[in-house]
Amino acid sequence: MAYSAPRGTVDILPESSGKWQELEQLIRTICANYNVKEMRTPIFEHTELFTRAVGDTTDVVTKEMYSFEDKKKRAITLRPEGTAGIARSYVEHKLFALPEKLQKFYYMGPMFRYERPGNGRQRQFHQFGVEMIGLESAYIDVECMVMAVTVVEALGIQDIQLHINSLGDDESRKAYREALIKHFEPVVDELCHDCQQRFEKNPLRILDCKVDHEHPAMKNAPRTIDYLSESAKAHFDKVCSLLDDLEIDYVVDTNLVRGLDYYSHTVFEIISDDPKMGQGATIGAGGRYNSMISELGGPEVPGVGFAFGMERLMLALGDSDNQGNGLDVYVMPLGQEAKDLAMQIVTMLRANGFTCDMDQCDRGLKGQFKSADRYHAHFSMIIGEEEVKKEVVNMKCNHSKEQSVVRLEDIVEFIDRHFEGGHEHE
Ligand code: HAM
């Protein structure tokens, strides 16, 4: 039997893991700039967490979760997103009792959704997400959006648009729900089976139906923004004016309702027009969630956050020439005694903080030089019978092509001196 990775999963091979590490490093640097700290939560959680937090009428919960019973018949789900786990952990560890009222977290890691795999869409994919929990403030909504825009800009991703909308508070949502019911009631029989159920349970979800999106009733459906309460409108106006002050471009997109149930007030998406992803692909999205913490048993503490699909960020990044950093030294022994010595030398060099490797295939010089080249080694260190006898090695700088004979005890000093002299890798 030939084994292959399950549909919708991808192996990240060494040739591209360097690019992933670069992306992760850049994200960590930006998070440090924003004083956002990492939180790592489990990859699986109790299923109940997601049905409660994400919503039991959403596609994510009803169609896309990887759920199973464990050996003790507990209902377990591989996390389809990161916000619910962070909120659960925040409540469980009583982080609301910390002296700093606003807590800012980030996370990176695999998420799981049973979706049709496609361009930038997988069943196991990675998200980088940020959650800012503790304050119901338009300033924090905007901090999240600015941070999300900073990430895409730092990656050099162009042709992006920030779309924003407001779903309002409880009062606005109740008024909007009634408007939706009134609007869809005459045509409910023409909608798909799922939408008929959505109509009963959660009419807002009709708006992100993939089957009925061409139905005429969708085009002139009521807009959330027309049903905002006074305070919800004031919150949204403040968000817009802060974005204006910071000269962040955005589009108010009144069709934006997001596919997860926990949102209130501000919602946003970062949409790319980069042809590599297909026009209008959403690379990141988020919004405010003011009742999730209390619904999970915590106090009334509001939150706001966003998440990027990391595969989509990688796609947008394209095929940059990723060779990573080369080796400092590639050690090339010729013969058994030289190999024994080489083993000692690489161990000693690694202990001294140098990146190095050696030939383990007992090849001739030509093959070994090819490896030194493939690893972009700064030095090739040649050890033949003669060198073993004289207790020296032959160091060839692959940049200047200079060769030097160096005594064993002087190797570290020699390399240090060479690098100090400005002979770093280009
Ligand atoms: P989401 O819109 O479901 O939001 O997902 C966020 C991003 O994850 C999407 O914009 C997309 O880039 C990526 N994504 C989603 N599904 C897939 C997939 N199957 N394959 C590849 N990438 C995918 C959330 O998950 C919210 N937790 C965001 C958030 C955080 N809201 C508040 N805080």
PDB file of C-alpha atoms and ligand atoms in Angstrom, residues 60 80-83 107 113 115 120-123 125-127 130-131 258 260 262-263 269 282-287 289 304-309 311-312, ligand 1:
ATOM      1  CA  VAL A  60     -17.948  25.610  11.176  1.00  0.00           C
ATOM      2  CA  PRO A  80     -11.416  24.707  14.175  1.00  0.00           C
ATOM      3  CA  GLU A  81     -10.244  28.139  15.363  1.00  0.00           C
ATOM      4  CA  GLY A  82      -8.309  29.712  18.219  1.00  0.00           C
ATOM      5  CA  THR A  83     -10.546  32.282  19.921  1.00  0.00           C
ATOM      6  CA  TYR A 107      -1.150  32.185  19.063  1.00  0.00           C
ATOM      7  CA  ARG A 113     -11.923  22.236   9.361  1.00  0.00           C
ATOM      8  CA  GLU A 115     -13.791  21.853   4.051  1.00  0.00           C
ATOM      9  CA  GLY A 120      -5.153  28.295   0.152  1.00  0.00           C
ATOM     10  CA  ARG A 121      -7.914  26.174   1.745  1.00  0.00           C
ATOM     11  CA  GLN A 122      -6.935  23.054   3.664  1.00  0.00           C
ATOM     12  CA  ARG A 123      -8.395  20.720   6.272  1.00  0.00           C
ATOM     13  CA  PHE A 125      -4.254  24.753   8.196  1.00  0.00           C
ATOM     14  CA  HIS A 126      -2.410  27.234  10.372  1.00  0.00           C
ATOM     15  CA  GLN A 127      -3.634  30.409  11.937  1.00  0.00           C
ATOM     16  CA  VAL A 130      -4.451  37.823  18.354  1.00  0.00           C
ATOM     17  CA  GLU A 131      -7.010  38.289  21.116  1.00  0.00           C
ATOM     18  CA  ARG A 258     -18.716  36.846   9.399  1.00  0.00           C
ATOM     19  CA  LEU A 260     -19.026  32.710  13.474  1.00  0.00           C
ATOM     20  CA  TYR A 262     -19.743  35.249  18.711  1.00  0.00           C
ATOM     21  CA  TYR A 263     -19.348  38.679  17.113  1.00  0.00           C
ATOM     22  CA  GLU A 269     -11.722  41.250   7.050  1.00  0.00           C
ATOM     23  CA  THR A 282      -9.848  36.683   2.753  1.00  0.00           C
ATOM     24  CA  ILE A 283      -6.421  36.347   4.309  1.00  0.00           C
ATOM     25  CA  GLY A 284      -7.366  37.518   7.768  1.00  0.00           C
ATOM     26  CA  ALA A 285     -10.493  38.370   9.698  1.00  0.00           C
ATOM     27  CA  GLY A 286     -11.756  39.228  13.122  1.00  0.00           C
ATOM     28  CA  GLY A 287     -13.983  41.325  15.270  1.00  0.00           C
ATOM     29  CA  TYR A 289     -16.917  39.431  20.915  1.00  0.00           C
ATOM     30  CA  VAL A 304     -11.708  41.661  20.243  1.00  0.00           C
ATOM     31  CA  GLY A 305      -9.269  39.878  17.957  1.00  0.00           C
ATOM     32  CA  PHE A 306      -8.368  38.582  14.537  1.00  0.00           C
ATOM     33  CA  ALA A 307      -6.713  35.635  12.841  1.00  0.00           C
ATOM     34  CA  PHE A 308      -4.786  35.169   9.618  1.00  0.00           C
ATOM     35  CA  GLY A 309      -4.602  31.982   7.607  1.00  0.00           C
ATOM     36  CA  GLU A 311      -0.986  29.358   4.300  1.00  0.00           C
ATOM     37  CA  ARG A 312      -2.620  32.357   2.669  1.00  0.00           C
TER      38      ARG A 312
HETATM   39  P1  HAM B   1     -12.175  32.842  10.372  1.00  0.00           P
HETATM   40  O1  HAM B   1     -12.635  33.903   9.426  1.00  0.00           O
HETATM   41  O2  HAM B   1     -13.000  31.636  10.490  1.00  0.00           O
HETATM   42  O3  HAM B   1     -12.014  33.547  11.773  1.00  0.00           O
HETATM   43  O4  HAM B   1     -10.705  32.414   9.975  1.00  0.00           O
HETATM   44  C1  HAM B   1      -9.654  33.377   9.918  1.00  0.00           C
HETATM   45  C2  HAM B   1      -8.764  33.113   8.720  1.00  0.00           C
HETATM   46  O5  HAM B   1      -8.292  31.754   8.761  1.00  0.00           O
HETATM   47  C3  HAM B   1      -9.464  33.203   7.382  1.00  0.00           C
HETATM   48  O6  HAM B   1      -9.537  34.545   6.948  1.00  0.00           O
HETATM   49  C4  HAM B   1      -8.551  32.388   6.495  1.00  0.00           C
HETATM   50  O7  HAM B   1      -7.445  33.167   6.063  1.00  0.00           O
HETATM   51  C5  HAM B   1      -8.059  31.312   7.432  1.00  0.00           C
HETATM   52  N1  HAM B   1      -8.772  30.050   7.186  1.00  0.00           N
HETATM   53  C6  HAM B   1      -9.990  29.677   7.607  1.00  0.00           C
HETATM   54  N2  HAM B   1     -10.300  28.445   7.170  1.00  0.00           N
HETATM   55  C7  HAM B   1      -9.242  28.022   6.450  1.00  0.00           C
HETATM   56  C8  HAM B   1      -8.933  26.820   5.738  1.00  0.00           C
HETATM   57  N3  HAM B   1      -9.777  25.803   5.680  1.00  0.00           N
HETATM   58  N4  HAM B   1      -7.727  26.737   5.107  1.00  0.00           N
HETATM   59  C9  HAM B   1      -6.847  27.761   5.167  1.00  0.00           C
HETATM   60  N5  HAM B   1      -7.079  28.917   5.820  1.00  0.00           N
HETATM   61  C10 HAM B   1      -8.254  29.051   6.457  1.00  0.00           C
HETATM   62  C11 HAM B   1     -11.588  32.898  12.899  1.00  0.00           C
HETATM   63  O8  HAM B   1     -11.111  31.791  12.908  1.00  0.00           O
HETATM   64  C12 HAM B   1     -11.692  33.757  14.133  1.00  0.00           C
HETATM   65  N6  HAM B   1     -11.243  32.939  15.287  1.00  0.00           N
HETATM   66  C13 HAM B   1     -10.885  35.026  14.017  1.00  0.00           C
HETATM   67  C14 HAM B   1     -10.967  35.868  15.237  1.00  0.00           C
HETATM   68  C15 HAM B   1     -10.063  35.946  16.218  1.00  0.00           C
HETATM   69  N7  HAM B   1     -11.997  36.613  15.588  1.00  0.00           N
HETATM   70  C16 HAM B   1     -11.752  37.183  16.764  1.00  0.00           C
HETATM   71  N8  HAM B   1     -10.564  36.752  17.169  1.00  0.00           N
END
